[in-house]
Amino acid sequence: MSENSPAITISGLNKWFGDYQALKDVDLDVAHGERIVVCGPSGSGKSTLIRCVNSLEAHDSGTITVDGIEMTDARAVEAIRAEVGMVFQQFNLFPHLTILQNLTLGPIKARKLPKAEAEARAMAYLERVRIPDQAHKRPAELSGGQQQRVAIARSLCMEPKIMLFDEPTSALDPEMISEVLDVIVDLAEDGMTMIVVTHEMGFARRAADRMVFMDQGQIIETGTPEQFFTAPKSKRCQRFLSQILQH
Amino acid sequence: MTLRTPLICLALIALAGCTSTSGNWGWYVIDPTTPAGYNNIRFLLNGFGATILLSIIAAALSMTLGLIVALPGMSANRWIRLPSRIYIEFVRAIPLLPMLFWVFYGLPVVLKSFGISVSIDAFWGAIITLAISDSAFTAEIYRSGIQSINKGQTEAARTVGLTYPQTMRYVILPQAIKRILPPLANQFIYIVKMSAFASVIGMQELTRRANELVVTEYRPLEIYTLLILEYLVLVLIISFFVRWLERKMGADESK
Ligand SMILES: Nc1ncnc2c1ncn2[C@@H]1O[C@H](COP(=O)(O)OP(=O)(O)OP(=O)(O)O)[C@@H](O)[C@H]1O
Ligand SMILES: [Mg+2]
């Protein structure tokens, strides 16, 4: 699609869980190559927002357009998912498969790539996340940090244009956080468009082009990390930052 | 452990019968050392083939039917879920014997009114009934096994482009199988026991043969005792297999 149209356009997005409104009139444009960090208190709708982008949650009203494809029907959802990779807090690796099989399942079954080609690609991405030697192990034999890096490599094997990260380091022991963040920074430096939900403010300063602060299902404030950390405009954002930066 | 007591009791009753002089017991009908007794035993044991074949085919059909019923039963859409729910509740509510009569005597009439002319013999009548009756239970076994797999697995599969059938085939079922196989095998015991009902529509399986022999020999106690022992042996073998399966699957789980 044309390079000057946004990678993601979200407008007037509303999402309900029963009679609880999880997203209220959310608007967000993400440019190609832009790195967005989303933060906000627990339950503010961060996960719901990014899960709507690849249709893991169906939204109730508003529009989502990804790389020029408007999310209208099942066909469009398939096309959008093909462009969007996702990394989960709990890794969600397939425990019954080896690392290599985790990486090649999508390319072989969904993209019909020949096995040898899929494996070559998988090994290339395992190199990239710095664990090629673990290819024949099962997920349970790896540390949390290694598992999350495998999950990132698994997404990359589908060659997405956009990556979504939902608190990729929240389930990790502190000493493993940086090995995962380094990989994400690496991707960011390569120009990958990404939305990262995280409370790692050091990472946000290093990698984000723009910060998005959410509370109670709404985007309260956006801005460059510079603005955001030094001069947050809203009261809620100031309070959130003071709480989070204490740790 | 728990089986030993009744087995000992059975053995004692049998022994008591052998030595009894009151004439209430007549083990001679199934005494393999006499030609008549030997023939009778052969006649009874020959029912094993039909009982086992009947049970295996019914179980295979039930497992297939159960999966077909279970999958839409897990849909997020309640209108897709509904037929599955209705089927399960409906089938579970019907006692086996009336269903057997309905299938054997009634179903051919229904089919005929649709222009399909088939006669259903006792063998297939029993198989269809057992399979349908059991499928409500196998469907629930599949459902609970599949739902025990974390939702994150489905989501991850979707994000790497797998379709719903691919997600089931390559991601969910290989993991759920450990939770599904032991109870399915257990359910096979139910089928074996319920297959005895096939005797009432004339299927020549274990129970039917025992009944026929009772009519000619008039020795119900001895013949039905042997019949119970026949089922006991069959079920104990399956139970043993189920325990083995449970241990194996459990061991895999903890890996
Ligand atoms: N499947 C669901 N059913 C019902 N309510 C849900 C569901 N998923 C999320 N919610 C509710 O929607 C709100 C937003 O949830 P969401 O997971 O998006 O928050 P979050 O900002 O990601 O929070 P956290 O930091 O805890 O991950 C919460 O109040 C949550 O309870
Ligand atoms: Mg969340």
PDB file of C-alpha atoms in Angstrom, chain A:
ATOM      1  CA  MET A   1       0.000   0.000   0.000  1.00  0.00           C
ATOM      2  CA  SER A   2       1.078   3.581  -0.384  1.00  0.00           C
ATOM      3  CA  GLU A   3       3.819   4.612   1.996  1.00  0.00           C
ATOM      4  CA  ASN A   4       2.270   7.900   3.050  1.00  0.00           C
ATOM      5  CA  SER A   5      -1.011   6.394   4.205  1.00  0.00           C
ATOM      6  CA  PRO A   6      -0.813   5.258   7.839  1.00  0.00           C
ATOM      7  CA  ALA A   7       0.074   1.687   8.768  1.00  0.00           C
ATOM      8  CA  ILE A   8      -2.838   1.573  11.183  1.00  0.00           C
ATOM      9  CA  THR A   9      -5.842   3.868  11.409  1.00  0.00           C
ATOM     10  CA  ILE A  10      -8.242   3.419  14.290  1.00  0.00           C
ATOM     11  CA  SER A  11     -11.182   5.755  14.556  1.00  0.00           C
ATOM     12  CA  GLY A  12     -14.137   5.980  16.862  1.00  0.00           C
ATOM     13  CA  LEU A  13     -13.441   2.526  18.260  1.00  0.00           C
ATOM     14  CA  ASN A  14     -15.842   1.177  20.865  1.00  0.00           C
ATOM     15  CA  LYS A  15     -15.694  -2.202  22.557  1.00  0.00           C
ATOM     16  CA  TRP A  16     -18.034  -3.661  25.126  1.00  0.00           C
ATOM     17  CA  PHE A  17     -17.729  -6.756  27.292  1.00  0.00           C
ATOM     18  CA  GLY A  18     -21.382  -7.316  28.166  1.00  0.00           C
ATOM     19  CA  ASP A  19     -22.392  -4.008  29.673  1.00  0.00           C
ATOM     20  CA  TYR A  20     -18.839  -2.982  30.560  1.00  0.00           C
ATOM     21  CA  GLN A  21     -17.315  -0.575  28.050  1.00  0.00           C
ATOM     22  CA  ALA A  22     -13.649  -1.467  27.654  1.00  0.00           C
ATOM     23  CA  LEU A  23     -12.853   1.033  24.853  1.00  0.00           C
ATOM     24  CA  LYS A  24     -14.516   4.417  24.433  1.00  0.00           C
ATOM     25  CA  ASP A  25     -14.186   6.291  21.159  1.00  0.00           C
ATOM     26  CA  VAL A  26     -10.548   5.488  20.634  1.00  0.00           C
ATOM     27  CA  ASP A  27      -8.729   7.229  17.743  1.00  0.00           C
ATOM     28  CA  LEU A  28      -5.156   6.370  16.854  1.00  0.00           C
ATOM     29  CA  ASP A  29      -3.046   6.631  13.702  1.00  0.00           C
ATOM     30  CA  VAL A  30       0.224   4.778  13.440  1.00  0.00           C
ATOM     31  CA  ALA A  31       2.601   5.710  10.609  1.00  0.00           C
ATOM     32  CA  HIS A  32       4.768   3.199   8.765  1.00  0.00           C
ATOM     33  CA  GLY A  33       7.887   2.572  10.772  1.00  0.00           C
ATOM     34  CA  GLU A  34       6.501   4.264  13.844  1.00  0.00           C
ATOM     35  CA  ARG A  35       7.089   2.764  17.295  1.00  0.00           C
ATOM     36  CA  ILE A  36       4.304   3.347  19.759  1.00  0.00           C
ATOM     37  CA  VAL A  37       4.443   2.486  23.441  1.00  0.00           C
ATOM     38  CA  VAL A  38       1.100   2.163  25.194  1.00  0.00           C
ATOM     39  CA  CYS A  39       0.913   2.416  28.965  1.00  0.00           C
ATOM     40  CA  GLY A  40      -1.741   2.963  31.588  1.00  0.00           C
ATOM     41  CA  PRO A  41      -3.166   1.415  34.735  1.00  0.00           C
ATOM     42  CA  SER A  42      -4.393  -2.174  34.879  1.00  0.00           C
ATOM     43  CA  GLY A  43      -7.781  -2.610  33.253  1.00  0.00           C
ATOM     44  CA  SER A  44      -7.467   0.558  31.182  1.00  0.00           C
ATOM     45  CA  GLY A  45      -8.002  -1.326  27.913  1.00  0.00           C
ATOM     46  CA  LYS A  46      -4.448  -1.564  26.543  1.00  0.00           C
ATOM     47  CA  SER A  47      -4.649  -5.247  25.721  1.00  0.00           C
ATOM     48  CA  THR A  48      -8.144  -4.890  24.362  1.00  0.00           C
ATOM     49  CA  LEU A  49      -6.977  -2.116  22.026  1.00  0.00           C
ATOM     50  CA  ILE A  50      -4.132  -4.046  20.448  1.00  0.00           C
ATOM     51  CA  ARG A  51      -6.176  -7.256  20.357  1.00  0.00           C
ATOM     52  CA  CYS A  52      -8.749  -5.394  18.291  1.00  0.00           C
ATOM     53  CA  VAL A  53      -6.051  -4.520  15.751  1.00  0.00           C
ATOM     54  CA  ASN A  54      -5.624  -8.167  14.703  1.00  0.00           C
ATOM     55  CA  SER A  55      -9.199  -9.057  15.529  1.00  0.00           C
ATOM     56  CA  LEU A  56      -8.534 -11.351  18.476  1.00  0.00           C
ATOM     57  CA  GLU A  57     -11.344  -9.249  19.936  1.00  0.00           C
ATOM     58  CA  ALA A  58     -14.186  -8.122  17.698  1.00  0.00           C
ATOM     59  CA  HIS A  59     -14.999  -4.432  18.120  1.00  0.00           C
ATOM     60  CA  ASP A  60     -18.545  -3.101  18.368  1.00  0.00           C
ATOM     61  CA  SER A  61     -18.283   0.141  16.438  1.00  0.00           C
ATOM     62  CA  GLY A  62     -15.725   2.360  14.757  1.00  0.00           C
ATOM     63  CA  THR A  63     -13.257   1.438  12.042  1.00  0.00           C
ATOM     64  CA  ILE A  64      -9.864  -0.206  11.975  1.00  0.00           C
ATOM     65  CA  THR A  65      -7.756  -0.031   8.816  1.00  0.00           C
ATOM     66  CA  VAL A  66      -4.446  -1.851   8.661  1.00  0.00           C
ATOM     67  CA  ASP A  67      -2.097  -1.167   5.773  1.00  0.00           C
ATOM     68  CA  GLY A  68      -4.985   0.023   3.653  1.00  0.00           C
ATOM     69  CA  ILE A  69      -7.232  -2.961   4.434  1.00  0.00           C
ATOM     70  CA  GLU A  70     -10.394  -2.025   6.280  1.00  0.00           C
ATOM     71  CA  MET A  71     -11.546  -4.636   8.760  1.00  0.00           C
ATOM     72  CA  THR A  72     -14.960  -5.428   7.354  1.00  0.00           C
ATOM     73  CA  ASP A  73     -15.395  -9.169   6.903  1.00  0.00           C
ATOM     74  CA  ALA A  74     -13.655 -12.454   7.611  1.00  0.00           C
ATOM     75  CA  ARG A  75     -11.645 -12.103   4.395  1.00  0.00           C
ATOM     76  CA  ALA A  76     -10.246  -8.755   5.521  1.00  0.00           C
ATOM     77  CA  VAL A  77      -9.455 -10.190   8.946  1.00  0.00           C
ATOM     78  CA  GLU A  78      -7.375 -12.942   7.325  1.00  0.00           C
ATOM     79  CA  ALA A  79      -5.548 -10.392   5.176  1.00  0.00           C
ATOM     80  CA  ILE A  80      -4.861  -8.162   8.177  1.00  0.00           C
ATOM     81  CA  ARG A  81      -3.626 -11.039  10.340  1.00  0.00           C
ATOM     82  CA  ALA A  82      -1.158 -11.890   7.607  1.00  0.00           C
ATOM     83  CA  GLU A  83       0.407  -8.428   8.046  1.00  0.00           C
ATOM     84  CA  VAL A  84       0.370  -8.312  11.821  1.00  0.00           C
ATOM     85  CA  GLY A  85       2.505 -10.346  14.225  1.00  0.00           C
ATOM     86  CA  MET A  86       1.705 -10.602  17.900  1.00  0.00           C
ATOM     87  CA  VAL A  87       3.707 -11.423  21.010  1.00  0.00           C
ATOM     88  CA  PHE A  88       1.860 -12.303  24.211  1.00  0.00           C
ATOM     89  CA  GLN A  89       2.678 -11.811  27.856  1.00  0.00           C
ATOM     90  CA  GLN A  90       2.480 -15.583  28.446  1.00  0.00           C
ATOM     91  CA  PHE A  91       4.522 -16.460  25.295  1.00  0.00           C
ATOM     92  CA  ASN A  92       1.898 -19.001  24.175  1.00  0.00           C
ATOM     93  CA  LEU A  93       4.427 -21.262  22.512  1.00  0.00           C
ATOM     94  CA  PHE A  94       3.105 -24.639  21.375  1.00  0.00           C
ATOM     95  CA  PRO A  95       4.385 -26.945  24.133  1.00  0.00           C
ATOM     96  CA  HIS A  96       4.068 -30.181  22.150  1.00  0.00           C
ATOM     97  CA  LEU A  97       6.313 -28.963  19.328  1.00  0.00           C
ATOM     98  CA  THR A  98      10.033 -28.285  19.177  1.00  0.00           C
ATOM     99  CA  ILE A  99      11.241 -24.709  18.876  1.00  0.00           C
ATOM    100  CA  LEU A 100      11.902 -25.222  15.182  1.00  0.00           C
ATOM    101  CA  GLN A 101       8.419 -26.695  14.652  1.00  0.00           C
ATOM    102  CA  ASN A 102       6.907 -23.768  16.554  1.00  0.00           C
ATOM    103  CA  LEU A 103       8.539 -21.464  14.042  1.00  0.00           C
ATOM    104  CA  THR A 104       7.724 -23.409  10.900  1.00  0.00           C
ATOM    105  CA  LEU A 105       4.102 -24.377  11.634  1.00  0.00           C
ATOM    106  CA  GLY A 106       2.633 -21.115  10.342  1.00  0.00           C
ATOM    107  CA  PRO A 107       4.868 -20.769   7.270  1.00  0.00           C
ATOM    108  CA  ILE A 108       4.327 -24.410   6.245  1.00  0.00           C
ATOM    109  CA  LYS A 109       0.594 -24.760   6.966  1.00  0.00           C
ATOM    110  CA  ALA A 110      -0.690 -21.254   6.341  1.00  0.00           C
ATOM    111  CA  ARG A 111       1.782 -19.974   3.734  1.00  0.00           C
ATOM    112  CA  LYS A 112       2.442 -23.359   2.087  1.00  0.00           C
ATOM    113  CA  LEU A 113       6.165 -22.751   2.172  1.00  0.00           C
ATOM    114  CA  PRO A 114       8.314 -25.841   1.427  1.00  0.00           C
ATOM    115  CA  LYS A 115       9.667 -27.339   4.631  1.00  0.00           C
ATOM    116  CA  ALA A 116      13.313 -26.712   3.832  1.00  0.00           C
ATOM    117  CA  GLU A 117      12.660 -23.068   3.068  1.00  0.00           C
ATOM    118  CA  ALA A 118      10.578 -22.621   6.221  1.00  0.00           C
ATOM    119  CA  GLU A 119      13.334 -24.186   8.304  1.00  0.00           C
ATOM    120  CA  ALA A 120      16.013 -22.010   6.746  1.00  0.00           C
ATOM    121  CA  ARG A 121      13.916 -18.963   7.519  1.00  0.00           C
ATOM    122  CA  ALA A 122      13.286 -20.183  11.063  1.00  0.00           C
ATOM    123  CA  MET A 123      16.991 -20.680  11.685  1.00  0.00           C
ATOM    124  CA  ALA A 124      17.709 -17.201  10.362  1.00  0.00           C
ATOM    125  CA  TYR A 125      15.285 -15.662  12.834  1.00  0.00           C
ATOM    126  CA  LEU A 126      16.555 -17.832  15.677  1.00  0.00           C
ATOM    127  CA  GLU A 127      20.017 -16.403  14.914  1.00  0.00           C
ATOM    128  CA  ARG A 128      18.522 -12.989  15.034  1.00  0.00           C
ATOM    129  CA  VAL A 129      17.055 -13.537  18.522  1.00  0.00           C
ATOM    130  CA  ARG A 130      20.346 -15.211  19.465  1.00  0.00           C
ATOM    131  CA  ILE A 131      19.208 -18.761  20.307  1.00  0.00           C
ATOM    132  CA  PRO A 132      19.912 -20.928  17.219  1.00  0.00           C
ATOM    133  CA  ASP A 133      21.309 -23.683  19.455  1.00  0.00           C
ATOM    134  CA  GLN A 134      17.915 -24.298  21.094  1.00  0.00           C
ATOM    135  CA  ALA A 135      16.132 -25.249  17.854  1.00  0.00           C
ATOM    136  CA  HIS A 136      15.478 -28.868  18.732  1.00  0.00           C
ATOM    137  CA  LYS A 137      14.347 -28.415  22.314  1.00  0.00           C
ATOM    138  CA  ARG A 138      10.807 -28.104  23.603  1.00  0.00           C
ATOM    139  CA  PRO A 139       9.566 -24.801  25.015  1.00  0.00           C
ATOM    140  CA  ALA A 140       9.445 -26.172  28.582  1.00  0.00           C
ATOM    141  CA  GLU A 141      13.221 -26.733  28.448  1.00  0.00           C
ATOM    142  CA  LEU A 142      13.915 -23.034  27.856  1.00  0.00           C
ATOM    143  CA  SER A 143      14.064 -20.114  30.279  1.00  0.00           C
ATOM    144  CA  GLY A 144      11.295 -17.522  30.183  1.00  0.00           C
ATOM    145  CA  GLY A 145      13.476 -15.014  28.382  1.00  0.00           C
ATOM    146  CA  GLN A 146      14.423 -17.594  25.775  1.00  0.00           C
ATOM    147  CA  GLN A 147      10.802 -18.614  25.327  1.00  0.00           C
ATOM    148  CA  GLN A 148       9.750 -15.039  24.723  1.00  0.00           C
ATOM    149  CA  ARG A 149      12.517 -14.595  22.170  1.00  0.00           C
ATOM    150  CA  VAL A 150      11.293 -17.742  20.428  1.00  0.00           C
ATOM    151  CA  ALA A 151       7.789 -16.259  20.418  1.00  0.00           C
ATOM    152  CA  ILE A 152       9.159 -13.121  18.751  1.00  0.00           C
ATOM    153  CA  ALA A 153      11.005 -15.225  16.178  1.00  0.00           C
ATOM    154  CA  ARG A 154       7.838 -17.232  15.551  1.00  0.00           C
ATOM    155  CA  SER A 155       5.977 -14.029  14.692  1.00  0.00           C
ATOM    156  CA  LEU A 156       8.814 -12.786  12.502  1.00  0.00           C
ATOM    157  CA  CYS A 157       8.759 -16.022  10.494  1.00  0.00           C
ATOM    158  CA  MET A 158       5.413 -14.858   9.102  1.00  0.00           C
ATOM    159  CA  GLU A 159       7.225 -11.722   7.852  1.00  0.00           C
ATOM    160  CA  PRO A 160       4.694  -9.249   9.249  1.00  0.00           C
ATOM    161  CA  LYS A 161       4.783  -5.537   8.518  1.00  0.00           C
ATOM    162  CA  ILE A 162       3.512  -4.635  11.946  1.00  0.00           C
ATOM    163  CA  MET A 163       4.276  -6.163  15.334  1.00  0.00           C
ATOM    164  CA  LEU A 164       2.092  -5.977  18.420  1.00  0.00           C
ATOM    165  CA  PHE A 165       3.553  -6.701  21.853  1.00  0.00           C
ATOM    166  CA  ASP A 166       1.301  -7.156  24.879  1.00  0.00           C
ATOM    167  CA  GLU A 167       3.451  -6.722  27.996  1.00  0.00           C
ATOM    168  CA  PRO A 168       6.182  -8.966  26.580  1.00  0.00           C
ATOM    169  CA  THR A 169       8.328  -8.808  29.705  1.00  0.00           C
ATOM    170  CA  SER A 170       5.742  -8.823  32.499  1.00  0.00           C
ATOM    171  CA  ALA A 171       5.924 -12.579  33.030  1.00  0.00           C
ATOM    172  CA  LEU A 172       9.723 -12.621  33.126  1.00  0.00           C
ATOM    173  CA  ASP A 173      12.187 -12.722  35.988  1.00  0.00           C
ATOM    174  CA  PRO A 174      13.974  -9.360  36.212  1.00  0.00           C
ATOM    175  CA  GLU A 175      17.311 -10.690  34.964  1.00  0.00           C
ATOM    176  CA  MET A 176      15.698 -11.829  31.698  1.00  0.00           C
ATOM    177  CA  ILE A 177      13.866  -8.643  30.827  1.00  0.00           C
ATOM    178  CA  SER A 178      16.740  -6.936  29.070  1.00  0.00           C
ATOM    179  CA  GLU A 179      17.570  -9.830  26.738  1.00  0.00           C
ATOM    180  CA  VAL A 180      14.003  -9.627  25.410  1.00  0.00           C
ATOM    181  CA  LEU A 181      13.900  -5.828  25.260  1.00  0.00           C
ATOM    182  CA  ASP A 182      17.198  -5.801  23.364  1.00  0.00           C
ATOM    183  CA  VAL A 183      15.653  -7.956  20.679  1.00  0.00           C
ATOM    184  CA  ILE A 184      12.667  -5.616  20.418  1.00  0.00           C
ATOM    185  CA  VAL A 185      14.894  -2.534  20.249  1.00  0.00           C
ATOM    186  CA  ASP A 186      16.829  -4.276  17.521  1.00  0.00           C
ATOM    187  CA  LEU A 187      13.636  -4.736  15.534  1.00  0.00           C
ATOM    188  CA  ALA A 188      12.659  -1.143  16.141  1.00  0.00           C
ATOM    189  CA  GLU A 189      15.986   0.047  14.784  1.00  0.00           C
ATOM    190  CA  ASP A 190      15.335  -1.975  11.652  1.00  0.00           C
ATOM    191  CA  GLY A 191      12.247   0.119  11.014  1.00  0.00           C
ATOM    192  CA  MET A 192       9.520  -2.334  12.050  1.00  0.00           C
ATOM    193  CA  THR A 193       6.187  -0.665  12.763  1.00  0.00           C
ATOM    194  CA  MET A 194       5.192  -1.650  16.289  1.00  0.00           C
ATOM    195  CA  ILE A 195       2.808  -1.092  19.134  1.00  0.00           C
ATOM    196  CA  VAL A 196       4.230  -2.177  22.465  1.00  0.00           C
ATOM    197  CA  VAL A 197       2.173  -2.309  25.627  1.00  0.00           C
ATOM    198  CA  THR A 198       4.675  -2.129  28.445  1.00  0.00           C
ATOM    199  CA  HIS A 199       5.506  -0.501  31.744  1.00  0.00           C
ATOM    200  CA  GLU A 200       9.240  -0.611  31.008  1.00  0.00           C
ATOM    201  CA  MET A 201       9.856   3.104  30.877  1.00  0.00           C
ATOM    202  CA  GLY A 202      13.557   2.735  30.158  1.00  0.00           C
ATOM    203  CA  PHE A 203      12.637   0.821  27.033  1.00  0.00           C
ATOM    204  CA  ALA A 204      10.043   3.463  26.109  1.00  0.00           C
ATOM    205  CA  ARG A 205      12.667   6.217  26.289  1.00  0.00           C
ATOM    206  CA  ARG A 206      15.053   4.181  24.166  1.00  0.00           C
ATOM    207  CA  ALA A 207      12.714   2.928  21.478  1.00  0.00           C
ATOM    208  CA  ALA A 208       9.440   4.838  21.340  1.00  0.00           C
ATOM    209  CA  ASP A 209       8.605   7.514  18.805  1.00  0.00           C
ATOM    210  CA  ARG A 210       5.379   8.224  20.606  1.00  0.00           C
ATOM    211  CA  MET A 211       3.797   7.413  23.952  1.00  0.00           C
ATOM    212  CA  VAL A 212       0.117   6.666  24.373  1.00  0.00           C
ATOM    213  CA  PHE A 213      -1.401   6.832  27.835  1.00  0.00           C
ATOM    214  CA  MET A 214      -4.729   5.080  28.408  1.00  0.00           C
ATOM    215  CA  ASP A 215      -7.128   5.143  31.322  1.00  0.00           C
ATOM    216  CA  GLN A 216     -10.641   3.719  31.642  1.00  0.00           C
ATOM    217  CA  GLY A 217     -10.888   2.718  28.011  1.00  0.00           C
ATOM    218  CA  GLN A 218      -9.786   6.068  26.604  1.00  0.00           C
ATOM    219  CA  ILE A 219      -6.601   7.524  25.219  1.00  0.00           C
ATOM    220  CA  ILE A 220      -5.908  10.341  27.644  1.00  0.00           C
ATOM    221  CA  GLU A 221      -2.650  11.643  26.283  1.00  0.00           C
ATOM    222  CA  THR A 222      -0.129  11.048  23.518  1.00  0.00           C
ATOM    223  CA  GLY A 223       3.239  12.657  22.915  1.00  0.00           C
ATOM    224  CA  THR A 224       6.921  12.085  22.362  1.00  0.00           C
ATOM    225  CA  PRO A 225       8.719  10.288  25.203  1.00  0.00           C
ATOM    226  CA  GLU A 226      10.513  13.604  25.901  1.00  0.00           C
ATOM    227  CA  GLN A 227       7.242  15.512  26.462  1.00  0.00           C
ATOM    228  CA  PHE A 228       5.556  12.608  28.104  1.00  0.00           C
ATOM    229  CA  PHE A 229       8.118  11.930  30.808  1.00  0.00           C
ATOM    230  CA  THR A 230       9.135  15.498  31.561  1.00  0.00           C
ATOM    231  CA  ALA A 231       5.843  17.342  31.211  1.00  0.00           C
ATOM    232  CA  PRO A 232       2.777  15.116  31.251  1.00  0.00           C
ATOM    233  CA  LYS A 233      -0.298  17.257  30.733  1.00  0.00           C
ATOM    234  CA  SER A 234      -3.082  15.376  32.490  1.00  0.00           C
ATOM    235  CA  LYS A 235      -3.388  14.783  36.213  1.00  0.00           C
ATOM    236  CA  ARG A 236      -4.089  11.079  35.718  1.00  0.00           C
ATOM    237  CA  CYS A 237      -0.963  10.655  33.671  1.00  0.00           C
ATOM    238  CA  GLN A 238       1.171  12.489  36.217  1.00  0.00           C
ATOM    239  CA  ARG A 239      -0.161  10.272  38.979  1.00  0.00           C
ATOM    240  CA  PHE A 240       0.440   7.112  36.926  1.00  0.00           C
ATOM    241  CA  LEU A 241       4.003   8.123  36.093  1.00  0.00           C
ATOM    242  CA  SER A 242       4.860   9.021  39.657  1.00  0.00           C
ATOM    243  CA  GLN A 243       3.624   5.622  40.794  1.00  0.00           C
ATOM    244  CA  ILE A 244       5.456   3.700  38.141  1.00  0.00           C
ATOM    245  CA  LEU A 245       8.732   5.590  38.318  1.00  0.00           C
ATOM    246  CA  GLN A 246       8.980   5.028  42.050  1.00  0.00           C
ATOM    247  CA  HIS A 247       9.909   1.401  41.380  1.00  0.00           C
TER     248      HIS A 247
END
